Amino acid sequence: MTENIKALMEDFGCNEDEARQALELAGGNLEQAIINIGIMLKYITAYKAKINFKQKSIFGLIHIIANSKNADLLRFSSVMSYNPIVYEYPVSVDWFSFEKSIYSYRLTPGVIENYTKTIDTEFKDFIAERLNRQKILMSDDMKNLFEEFFVLDDIEIDIVAEELTLREFRKLPNYENVTSPGTVNFAEVEDIKLETIILEDTAGKNVENIIPGDVVLAIITDTRDIAYYIGHLLGARKENEMIPMPAAVKKIEENKDYFEVSLKYADLITGVSQIKKGRVLKVLGAKRQPWWKSFSTIFTFSEESQKK
């Protein structure tokens, strides 16, 4: 019995009374005692949460591990980003994969470093203080704390609580089959098409005369989250509002009543605008003709002069 108690204490991190109780309930059977202690000692809870700030177009992952037995905050990590792909990460994965993903996303474009640091300090202190004041066992309990802290924000929260024994917490999961956010194979990615409006100007250029290479002034009007993120990266957002910015005409196609103009913002990012016929667009720069076309014009003018 003494050796079994010692083995349980070493393997599960429990105290002598807990190990003795597990063995007594199992009638001295070590295998059954291991099952019992696994049930008895699940007082480590990993809370995996993703949060969407709807008005600010900010997306985040927050990971909290708490000891419900002594109300200690064991681990805390977070990432806040303008990149909506962060919110696509599942909260159903194991706690270590979730934590690893947070540190991976901290290295990707769109991360808001200052806000992430703020959450890592202020929200962490808030959670630690609340753990000592109230009983938090379920995911709904933790969700209430999220809503209390972010009471001034319009947020959407998805949170899952994963219960662990001390042994499970101390023993990291097998990572051979775990993958984290990796690089994207751009050869397999289609263009992201964003709805845009090209500004008009009475002193500009008729849409019928617009050609690929002309630089126009346009504003992204797409309301999807990915559009807000791309606008932030391109510098097309200021104080949470989209602002006009130059873009080169990539392609123009004529339809019955309008022209569909495609704009190139960057590789794989295309703006699409439908312009009614007869509209005059604001052009910041026209595509220059090849040098040989200038000579062609001169020769044509010279030949016509000679005929006269």
PDB file of N, CA, C and O in Angstrom, residues 89-160:
ATOM      1  N   TYR A  89      -9.606  29.711 -36.150  1.00  0.00           N
ATOM      2  CA  TYR A  89      -8.923  28.614 -35.462  1.00  0.00           C
ATOM      3  C   TYR A  89      -9.893  27.961 -34.464  1.00  0.00           C
ATOM      4  O   TYR A  89     -10.552  28.650 -33.685  1.00  0.00           O
ATOM      5  N   PRO A  90      -9.984  26.631 -34.458  1.00  0.00           N
ATOM      6  CA  PRO A  90     -10.984  25.956 -33.615  1.00  0.00           C
ATOM      7  C   PRO A  90     -10.592  25.923 -32.140  1.00  0.00           C
ATOM      8  O   PRO A  90      -9.430  25.705 -31.795  1.00  0.00           O
ATOM      9  N   VAL A  91     -11.570  26.117 -31.273  1.00  0.00           N
ATOM     10  CA  VAL A  91     -11.331  26.023 -29.829  1.00  0.00           C
ATOM     11  C   VAL A  91     -11.441  24.581 -29.345  1.00  0.00           C
ATOM     12  O   VAL A  91     -11.238  24.302 -28.160  1.00  0.00           O
ATOM     13  N   SER A  92     -11.736  23.671 -30.257  1.00  0.00           N
ATOM     14  CA  SER A  92     -11.920  22.263 -29.885  1.00  0.00           C
ATOM     15  C   SER A  92     -10.599  21.501 -29.789  1.00  0.00           C
ATOM     16  O   SER A  92     -10.573  20.374 -29.298  1.00  0.00           O
ATOM     17  N   VAL A  93      -9.496  22.102 -30.248  1.00  0.00           N
ATOM     18  CA  VAL A  93      -8.204  21.405 -30.194  1.00  0.00           C
ATOM     19  C   VAL A  93      -7.720  21.298 -28.747  1.00  0.00           C
ATOM     20  O   VAL A  93      -8.244  21.968 -27.856  1.00  0.00           O
ATOM     21  N   ASP A  94      -6.709  20.456 -28.507  1.00  0.00           N
ATOM     22  CA  ASP A  94      -6.186  20.314 -27.156  1.00  0.00           C
ATOM     23  C   ASP A  94      -5.531  21.621 -26.708  1.00  0.00           C
ATOM     24  O   ASP A  94      -5.136  22.454 -27.530  1.00  0.00           O
ATOM     25  N   TRP A  95      -5.401  21.784 -25.399  1.00  0.00           N
ATOM     26  CA  TRP A  95      -4.957  23.060 -24.834  1.00  0.00           C
ATOM     27  C   TRP A  95      -3.564  23.468 -25.304  1.00  0.00           C
ATOM     28  O   TRP A  95      -3.304  24.649 -25.539  1.00  0.00           O
ATOM     29  N   PHE A  96      -2.674  22.475 -25.491  1.00  0.00           N
ATOM     30  CA  PHE A  96      -1.311  22.820 -25.878  1.00  0.00           C
ATOM     31  C   PHE A  96      -1.244  23.266 -27.336  1.00  0.00           C
ATOM     32  O   PHE A  96      -0.487  24.168 -27.690  1.00  0.00           O
ATOM     33  N   SER A  97      -2.048  22.626 -28.203  1.00  0.00           N
ATOM     34  CA  SER A  97      -2.125  23.059 -29.601  1.00  0.00           C
ATOM     35  C   SER A  97      -2.680  24.475 -29.690  1.00  0.00           C
ATOM     36  O   SER A  97      -2.229  25.294 -30.497  1.00  0.00           O
ATOM     37  N   PHE A  98      -3.684  24.751 -28.868  1.00  0.00           N
ATOM     38  CA  PHE A  98      -4.295  26.081 -28.863  1.00  0.00           C
ATOM     39  C   PHE A  98      -3.276  27.135 -28.424  1.00  0.00           C
ATOM     40  O   PHE A  98      -3.155  28.192 -29.045  1.00  0.00           O
ATOM     41  N   GLU A  99      -2.538  26.827 -27.375  1.00  0.00           N
ATOM     42  CA  GLU A  99      -1.530  27.776 -26.897  1.00  0.00           C
ATOM     43  C   GLU A  99      -0.436  27.984 -27.941  1.00  0.00           C
ATOM     44  O   GLU A  99       0.031  29.096 -28.166  1.00  0.00           O
ATOM     45  N   LYS A 100      -0.040  26.907 -28.586  1.00  0.00           N
ATOM     46  CA  LYS A 100       0.988  27.005 -29.625  1.00  0.00           C
ATOM     47  C   LYS A 100       0.522  27.879 -30.788  1.00  0.00           C
ATOM     48  O   LYS A 100       1.297  28.666 -31.341  1.00  0.00           O
ATOM     49  N   SER A 101      -0.751  27.749 -31.144  1.00  0.00           N
ATOM     50  CA  SER A 101      -1.289  28.546 -32.249  1.00  0.00           C
ATOM     51  C   SER A 101      -1.248  30.036 -31.930  1.00  0.00           C
ATOM     52  O   SER A 101      -1.025  30.870 -32.809  1.00  0.00           O
ATOM     53  N   ILE A 102      -1.457  30.383 -30.664  1.00  0.00           N
ATOM     54  CA  ILE A 102      -1.419  31.789 -30.255  1.00  0.00           C
ATOM     55  C   ILE A 102      -0.051  32.385 -30.539  1.00  0.00           C
ATOM     56  O   ILE A 102       0.072  33.474 -31.117  1.00  0.00           O
ATOM     57  N   TYR A 103       0.989  31.668 -30.167  1.00  0.00           N
ATOM     58  CA  TYR A 103       2.343  32.180 -30.395  1.00  0.00           C
ATOM     59  C   TYR A 103       2.704  32.169 -31.877  1.00  0.00           C
ATOM     60  O   TYR A 103       3.506  32.992 -32.332  1.00  0.00           O
ATOM     61  N   SER A 104       2.105  31.257 -32.650  1.00  0.00           N
ATOM     62  CA  SER A 104       2.320  31.266 -34.101  1.00  0.00           C
ATOM     63  C   SER A 104       1.671  32.486 -34.734  1.00  0.00           C
ATOM     64  O   SER A 104       2.276  33.160 -35.581  1.00  0.00           O
ATOM     65  N   TYR A 105       0.435  32.785 -34.323  1.00  0.00           N
ATOM     66  CA  TYR A 105      -0.277  33.930 -34.891  1.00  0.00           C
ATOM     67  C   TYR A 105       0.356  35.260 -34.494  1.00  0.00           C
ATOM     68  O   TYR A 105       0.173  36.263 -35.181  1.00  0.00           O
ATOM     69  N   ARG A 106       1.091  35.284 -33.385  1.00  0.00           N
ATOM     70  CA  ARG A 106       1.765  36.520 -32.991  1.00  0.00           C
ATOM     71  C   ARG A 106       2.835  36.934 -34.003  1.00  0.00           C
ATOM     72  O   ARG A 106       3.266  38.091 -34.009  1.00  0.00           O
ATOM     73  N   LEU A 107       3.260  35.996 -34.839  1.00  0.00           N
ATOM     74  CA  LEU A 107       4.309  36.267 -35.825  1.00  0.00           C
ATOM     75  C   LEU A 107       3.754  36.549 -37.208  1.00  0.00           C
ATOM     76  O   LEU A 107       4.522  36.804 -38.137  1.00  0.00           O
ATOM     77  N   THR A 108       2.429  36.521 -37.374  1.00  0.00           N
ATOM     78  CA  THR A 108       1.830  36.715 -38.694  1.00  0.00           C
ATOM     79  C   THR A 108       1.426  38.169 -38.917  1.00  0.00           C
ATOM     80  O   THR A 108       1.228  38.916 -37.958  1.00  0.00           O
ATOM     81  N   PRO A 109       1.306  38.591 -40.196  1.00  0.00           N
ATOM     82  CA  PRO A 109       0.882  39.967 -40.483  1.00  0.00           C
ATOM     83  C   PRO A 109      -0.499  40.262 -39.914  1.00  0.00           C
ATOM     84  O   PRO A 109      -1.366  39.383 -39.878  1.00  0.00           O
ATOM     85  N   GLY A 110      -0.701  41.476 -39.445  1.00  0.00           N
ATOM     86  CA  GLY A 110      -1.997  41.892 -38.927  1.00  0.00           C
ATOM     87  C   GLY A 110      -2.078  41.911 -37.423  1.00  0.00           C
ATOM     88  O   GLY A 110      -3.044  42.432 -36.856  1.00  0.00           O
ATOM     89  N   VAL A 111      -1.079  41.328 -36.737  1.00  0.00           N
ATOM     90  CA  VAL A 111      -1.120  41.283 -35.279  1.00  0.00           C
ATOM     91  C   VAL A 111      -1.027  42.701 -34.705  1.00  0.00           C
ATOM     92  O   VAL A 111      -0.315  43.552 -35.227  1.00  0.00           O
ATOM     93  N   ILE A 112      -1.786  42.967 -33.644  1.00  0.00           N
ATOM     94  CA  ILE A 112      -1.778  44.272 -32.975  1.00  0.00           C
ATOM     95  C   ILE A 112      -0.962  44.098 -31.692  1.00  0.00           C
ATOM     96  O   ILE A 112      -1.483  43.690 -30.645  1.00  0.00           O
ATOM     97  N   GLU A 113       0.313  44.398 -31.766  1.00  0.00           N
ATOM     98  CA  GLU A 113       1.232  44.086 -30.672  1.00  0.00           C
ATOM     99  C   GLU A 113       0.873  44.816 -29.383  1.00  0.00           C
ATOM    100  O   GLU A 113       0.861  44.217 -28.302  1.00  0.00           O
ATOM    101  N   ASN A 114       0.595  46.118 -29.474  1.00  0.00           N
ATOM    102  CA  ASN A 114       0.310  46.886 -28.256  1.00  0.00           C
ATOM    103  C   ASN A 114      -0.957  46.400 -27.558  1.00  0.00           C
ATOM    104  O   ASN A 114      -0.998  46.289 -26.324  1.00  0.00           O
ATOM    105  N   TYR A 115      -1.988  46.102 -28.347  1.00  0.00           N
ATOM    106  CA  TYR A 115      -3.239  45.643 -27.741  1.00  0.00           C
ATOM    107  C   TYR A 115      -3.068  44.251 -27.146  1.00  0.00           C
ATOM    108  O   TYR A 115      -3.637  43.934 -26.103  1.00  0.00           O
ATOM    109  N   THR A 116      -2.273  43.406 -27.817  1.00  0.00           N
ATOM    110  CA  THR A 116      -1.991  42.084 -27.283  1.00  0.00           C
ATOM    111  C   THR A 116      -1.290  42.194 -25.930  1.00  0.00           C
ATOM    112  O   THR A 116      -1.624  41.476 -24.978  1.00  0.00           O
ATOM    113  N   LYS A 117      -0.332  43.105 -25.819  1.00  0.00           N
ATOM    114  CA  LYS A 117       0.370  43.310 -24.546  1.00  0.00           C
ATOM    115  C   LYS A 117      -0.582  43.824 -23.468  1.00  0.00           C
ATOM    116  O   LYS A 117      -0.471  43.449 -22.300  1.00  0.00           O
ATOM    117  N   THR A 118      -1.522  44.680 -23.873  1.00  0.00           N
ATOM    118  CA  THR A 118      -2.508  45.197 -22.914  1.00  0.00           C
ATOM    119  C   THR A 118      -3.366  44.065 -22.355  1.00  0.00           C
ATOM    120  O   THR A 118      -3.609  43.980 -21.144  1.00  0.00           O
ATOM    121  N   ILE A 119      -3.831  43.187 -23.241  1.00  0.00           N
ATOM    122  CA  ILE A 119      -4.644  42.050 -22.810  1.00  0.00           C
ATOM    123  C   ILE A 119      -3.820  41.129 -21.914  1.00  0.00           C
ATOM    124  O   ILE A 119      -4.308  40.632 -20.895  1.00  0.00           O
ATOM    125  N   ASP A 120      -2.557  40.914 -22.280  1.00  0.00           N
ATOM    126  CA  ASP A 120      -1.688  40.030 -21.510  1.00  0.00           C
ATOM    127  C   ASP A 120      -1.422  40.534 -20.097  1.00  0.00           C
ATOM    128  O   ASP A 120      -1.012  39.751 -19.225  1.00  0.00           O
ATOM    129  N   THR A 121      -1.615  41.800 -19.869  1.00  0.00           N
ATOM    130  CA  THR A 121      -1.396  42.339 -18.519  1.00  0.00           C
ATOM    131  C   THR A 121      -2.721  42.654 -17.821  1.00  0.00           C
ATOM    132  O   THR A 121      -3.028  42.073 -16.776  1.00  0.00           O
ATOM    133  N   GLU A 122      -3.521  43.528 -18.416  1.00  0.00           N
ATOM    134  CA  GLU A 122      -4.734  43.993 -17.744  1.00  0.00           C
ATOM    135  C   GLU A 122      -5.785  42.897 -17.591  1.00  0.00           C
ATOM    136  O   GLU A 122      -6.373  42.720 -16.519  1.00  0.00           O
ATOM    137  N   PHE A 123      -6.049  42.151 -18.663  1.00  0.00           N
ATOM    138  CA  PHE A 123      -7.060  41.090 -18.570  1.00  0.00           C
ATOM    139  C   PHE A 123      -6.547  39.931 -17.714  1.00  0.00           C
ATOM    140  O   PHE A 123      -7.306  39.305 -16.965  1.00  0.00           O
ATOM    141  N   LYS A 124      -5.256  39.662 -17.815  1.00  0.00           N
ATOM    142  CA  LYS A 124      -4.663  38.616 -16.983  1.00  0.00           C
ATOM    143  C   LYS A 124      -4.823  38.956 -15.494  1.00  0.00           C
ATOM    144  O   LYS A 124      -5.222  38.103 -14.696  1.00  0.00           O
ATOM    145  N   ASP A 125      -4.525  40.203 -15.132  1.00  0.00           N
ATOM    146  CA  ASP A 125      -4.676  40.621 -13.729  1.00  0.00           C
ATOM    147  C   ASP A 125      -6.136  40.561 -13.286  1.00  0.00           C
ATOM    148  O   ASP A 125      -6.446  40.183 -12.154  1.00  0.00           O
ATOM    149  N   PHE A 126      -7.036  40.923 -14.197  1.00  0.00           N
ATOM    150  CA  PHE A 126      -8.476  40.881 -13.910  1.00  0.00           C
ATOM    151  C   PHE A 126      -8.921  39.447 -13.610  1.00  0.00           C
ATOM    152  O   PHE A 126      -9.645  39.188 -12.637  1.00  0.00           O
ATOM    153  N   ILE A 127      -8.486  38.502 -14.439  1.00  0.00           N
ATOM    154  CA  ILE A 127      -8.855  37.097 -14.253  1.00  0.00           C
ATOM    155  C   ILE A 127      -8.265  36.552 -12.957  1.00  0.00           C
ATOM    156  O   ILE A 127      -8.946  35.862 -12.187  1.00  0.00           O
ATOM    157  N   ALA A 128      -7.002  36.861 -12.704  1.00  0.00           N
ATOM    158  CA  ALA A 128      -6.350  36.373 -11.489  1.00  0.00           C
ATOM    159  C   ALA A 128      -7.072  36.861 -10.240  1.00  0.00           C
ATOM    160  O   ALA A 128      -7.277  36.108  -9.277  1.00  0.00           O
ATOM    161  N   GLU A 129      -7.493  38.127 -10.257  1.00  0.00           N
ATOM    162  CA  GLU A 129      -8.200  38.705  -9.112  1.00  0.00           C
ATOM    163  C   GLU A 129      -9.569  38.069  -8.931  1.00  0.00           C
ATOM    164  O   GLU A 129      -9.993  37.761  -7.813  1.00  0.00           O
ATOM    165  N   ARG A 130     -10.275  37.810 -10.040  1.00  0.00           N
ATOM    166  CA  ARG A 130     -11.604  37.215  -9.964  1.00  0.00           C
ATOM    167  C   ARG A 130     -11.541  35.753  -9.520  1.00  0.00           C
ATOM    168  O   ARG A 130     -12.454  35.258  -8.852  1.00  0.00           O
ATOM    169  N   LEU A 131     -10.485  35.041  -9.884  1.00  0.00           N
ATOM    170  CA  LEU A 131     -10.345  33.649  -9.464  1.00  0.00           C
ATOM    171  C   LEU A 131     -10.312  33.526  -7.945  1.00  0.00           C
ATOM    172  O   LEU A 131     -10.796  32.548  -7.377  1.00  0.00           O
ATOM    173  N   ASN A 132      -9.740  34.516  -7.301  1.00  0.00           N
ATOM    174  CA  ASN A 132      -9.641  34.494  -5.842  1.00  0.00           C
ATOM    175  C   ASN A 132     -10.937  34.917  -5.157  1.00  0.00           C
ATOM    176  O   ASN A 132     -11.085  34.739  -3.944  1.00  0.00           O
ATOM    177  N   ARG A 133     -11.863  35.501  -5.928  1.00  0.00           N
ATOM    178  CA  ARG A 133     -13.089  36.030  -5.329  1.00  0.00           C
ATOM    179  C   ARG A 133     -14.305  35.162  -5.569  1.00  0.00           C
ATOM    180  O   ARG A 133     -15.237  35.152  -4.783  1.00  0.00           O
ATOM    181  N   GLN A 134     -14.330  34.447  -6.677  1.00  0.00           N
ATOM    182  CA  GLN A 134     -15.524  33.683  -7.005  1.00  0.00           C
ATOM    183  C   GLN A 134     -15.174  32.331  -7.595  1.00  0.00           C
ATOM    184  O   GLN A 134     -14.080  32.127  -8.120  1.00  0.00           O
ATOM    185  N   LYS A 135     -16.116  31.413  -7.509  1.00  0.00           N
ATOM    186  CA  LYS A 135     -15.901  30.057  -7.995  1.00  0.00           C
ATOM    187  C   LYS A 135     -16.127  30.010  -9.498  1.00  0.00           C
ATOM    188  O   LYS A 135     -17.183  30.383  -9.992  1.00  0.00           O
ATOM    189  N   ILE A 136     -15.107  29.581 -10.233  1.00  0.00           N
ATOM    190  CA  ILE A 136     -15.194  29.496 -11.688  1.00  0.00           C
ATOM    191  C   ILE A 136     -14.900  28.058 -12.094  1.00  0.00           C
ATOM    192  O   ILE A 136     -13.788  27.563 -11.927  1.00  0.00           O
ATOM    193  N   LEU A 137     -15.912  27.371 -12.602  1.00  0.00           N
ATOM    194  CA  LEU A 137     -15.757  25.968 -12.957  1.00  0.00           C
ATOM    195  C   LEU A 137     -16.090  25.683 -14.413  1.00  0.00           C
ATOM    196  O   LEU A 137     -15.416  24.884 -15.055  1.00  0.00           O
ATOM    197  N   MET A 138     -17.121  26.325 -14.927  1.00  0.00           N
ATOM    198  CA  MET A 138     -17.610  26.035 -16.268  1.00  0.00           C
ATOM    199  C   MET A 138     -17.209  27.128 -17.248  1.00  0.00           C
ATOM    200  O   MET A 138     -16.812  28.224 -16.855  1.00  0.00           O
ATOM    201  N   SER A 139     -17.355  26.814 -18.546  1.00  0.00           N
ATOM    202  CA  SER A 139     -17.019  27.801 -19.575  1.00  0.00           C
ATOM    203  C   SER A 139     -17.928  29.018 -19.493  1.00  0.00           C
ATOM    204  O   SER A 139     -17.510  30.145 -19.767  1.00  0.00           O
ATOM    205  N   ASP A 140     -19.184  28.814 -19.085  1.00  0.00           N
ATOM    206  CA  ASP A 140     -20.112  29.947 -18.945  1.00  0.00           C
ATOM    207  C   ASP A 140     -19.660  30.908 -17.846  1.00  0.00           C
ATOM    208  O   ASP A 140     -19.856  32.122 -17.951  1.00  0.00           O
ATOM    209  N   ASP A 141     -19.049  30.353 -16.788  1.00  0.00           N
ATOM    210  CA  ASP A 141     -18.524  31.204 -15.714  1.00  0.00           C
ATOM    211  C   ASP A 141     -17.423  32.119 -16.248  1.00  0.00           C
ATOM    212  O   ASP A 141     -17.383  33.309 -15.942  1.00  0.00           O
ATOM    213  N   MET A 142     -16.525  31.541 -17.042  1.00  0.00           N
ATOM    214  CA  MET A 142     -15.437  32.335 -17.609  1.00  0.00           C
ATOM    215  C   MET A 142     -15.958  33.302 -18.663  1.00  0.00           C
ATOM    216  O   MET A 142     -15.480  34.439 -18.775  1.00  0.00           O
ATOM    217  N   LYS A 143     -16.961  32.870 -19.424  1.00  0.00           N
ATOM    218  CA  LYS A 143     -17.545  33.749 -20.438  1.00  0.00           C
ATOM    219  C   LYS A 143     -18.137  35.000 -19.796  1.00  0.00           C
ATOM    220  O   LYS A 143     -18.043  36.106 -20.341  1.00  0.00           O
ATOM    221  N   ASN A 144     -18.721  34.840 -18.630  1.00  0.00           N
ATOM    222  CA  ASN A 144     -19.269  35.993 -17.901  1.00  0.00           C
ATOM    223  C   ASN A 144     -18.184  36.998 -17.552  1.00  0.00           C
ATOM    224  O   ASN A 144     -18.407  38.215 -17.584  1.00  0.00           O
ATOM    225  N   LEU A 145     -16.992  36.498 -17.230  1.00  0.00           N
ATOM    226  CA  LEU A 145     -15.880  37.397 -16.915  1.00  0.00           C
ATOM    227  C   LEU A 145     -15.407  38.143 -18.168  1.00  0.00           C
ATOM    228  O   LEU A 145     -15.036  39.316 -18.088  1.00  0.00           O
ATOM    229  N   PHE A 146     -15.411  37.459 -19.304  1.00  0.00           N
ATOM    230  CA  PHE A 146     -15.066  38.116 -20.569  1.00  0.00           C
ATOM    231  C   PHE A 146     -16.036  39.276 -20.823  1.00  0.00           C
ATOM    232  O   PHE A 146     -15.622  40.393 -21.163  1.00  0.00           O
ATOM    233  N   GLU A 147     -17.313  39.003 -20.683  1.00  0.00           N
ATOM    234  CA  GLU A 147     -18.331  40.023 -20.948  1.00  0.00           C
ATOM    235  C   GLU A 147     -18.243  41.165 -19.950  1.00  0.00           C
ATOM    236  O   GLU A 147     -18.520  42.324 -20.308  1.00  0.00           O
ATOM    237  N   GLU A 148     -17.837  40.867 -18.732  1.00  0.00           N
ATOM    238  CA  GLU A 148     -17.673  41.923 -17.730  1.00  0.00           C
ATOM    239  C   GLU A 148     -16.484  42.822 -18.071  1.00  0.00           C
ATOM    240  O   GLU A 148     -16.577  44.045 -17.985  1.00  0.00           O
ATOM    241  N   PHE A 149     -15.383  42.222 -18.470  1.00  0.00           N
ATOM    242  CA  PHE A 149     -14.173  43.007 -18.768  1.00  0.00           C
ATOM    243  C   PHE A 149     -14.344  43.820 -20.047  1.00  0.00           C
ATOM    244  O   PHE A 149     -13.919  44.979 -20.119  1.00  0.00           O
ATOM    245  N   PHE A 150     -14.960  43.213 -21.067  1.00  0.00           N
ATOM    246  CA  PHE A 150     -15.124  43.887 -22.361  1.00  0.00           C
ATOM    247  C   PHE A 150     -16.536  44.463 -22.492  1.00  0.00           C
ATOM    248  O   PHE A 150     -17.114  44.468 -23.573  1.00  0.00           O
ATOM    249  N   VAL A 151     -17.075  44.977 -21.409  1.00  0.00           N
ATOM    250  CA  VAL A 151     -18.460  45.431 -21.373  1.00  0.00           C
ATOM    251  C   VAL A 151     -18.724  46.587 -22.352  1.00  0.00           C
ATOM    252  O   VAL A 151     -19.846  46.748 -22.838  1.00  0.00           O
ATOM    253  N   LEU A 152     -17.728  47.365 -22.670  1.00  0.00           N
ATOM    254  CA  LEU A 152     -17.912  48.513 -23.565  1.00  0.00           C
ATOM    255  C   LEU A 152     -17.799  48.134 -25.043  1.00  0.00           C
ATOM    256  O   LEU A 152     -18.024  48.970 -25.915  1.00  0.00           O
ATOM    257  N   ASP A 153     -17.450  46.893 -25.329  1.00  0.00           N
ATOM    258  CA  ASP A 153     -17.272  46.452 -26.713  1.00  0.00           C
ATOM    259  C   ASP A 153     -18.387  45.508 -27.136  1.00  0.00           C
ATOM    260  O   ASP A 153     -18.924  44.761 -26.316  1.00  0.00           O
ATOM    261  N   ASP A 154     -18.723  45.573 -28.417  1.00  0.00           N
ATOM    262  CA  ASP A 154     -19.687  44.641 -28.997  1.00  0.00           C
ATOM    263  C   ASP A 154     -18.899  43.408 -29.427  1.00  0.00           C
ATOM    264  O   ASP A 154     -18.248  43.405 -30.474  1.00  0.00           O
ATOM    265  N   ILE A 155     -18.933  42.358 -28.608  1.00  0.00           N
ATOM    266  CA  ILE A 155     -18.083  41.196 -28.854  1.00  0.00           C
ATOM    267  C   ILE A 155     -18.891  39.923 -29.075  1.00  0.00           C
ATOM    268  O   ILE A 155     -20.018  39.798 -28.623  1.00  0.00           O
ATOM    269  N   GLU A 156     -18.262  39.025 -29.799  1.00  0.00           N
ATOM    270  CA  GLU A 156     -18.782  37.666 -29.978  1.00  0.00           C
ATOM    271  C   GLU A 156     -17.738  36.718 -29.414  1.00  0.00           C
ATOM    272  O   GLU A 156     -16.553  36.826 -29.750  1.00  0.00           O
ATOM    273  N   ILE A 157     -18.138  35.808 -28.532  1.00  0.00           N
ATOM    274  CA  ILE A 157     -17.194  34.924 -27.842  1.00  0.00           C
ATOM    275  C   ILE A 157     -17.566  33.467 -28.069  1.00  0.00           C
ATOM    276  O   ILE A 157     -18.729  33.095 -27.968  1.00  0.00           O
ATOM    277  N   ASP A 158     -16.551  32.675 -28.372  1.00  0.00           N
ATOM    278  CA  ASP A 158     -16.708  31.216 -28.423  1.00  0.00           C
ATOM    279  C   ASP A 158     -15.674  30.649 -27.457  1.00  0.00           C
ATOM    280  O   ASP A 158     -14.468  30.870 -27.631  1.00  0.00           O
ATOM    281  N   ILE A 159     -16.114  29.943 -26.417  1.00  0.00           N
ATOM    282  CA  ILE A 159     -15.201  29.487 -25.374  1.00  0.00           C
ATOM    283  C   ILE A 159     -15.501  28.046 -24.982  1.00  0.00           C
ATOM    284  O   ILE A 159     -16.662  27.639 -24.919  1.00  0.00           O
ATOM    285  N   VAL A 160     -14.434  27.284 -24.755  1.00  0.00           N
ATOM    286  CA  VAL A 160     -14.545  25.882 -24.357  1.00  0.00           C
ATOM    287  C   VAL A 160     -13.648  25.660 -23.143  1.00  0.00           C
ATOM    288  O   VAL A 160     -12.537  26.189 -23.073  1.00  0.00           O
TER     289      VAL A 160
END
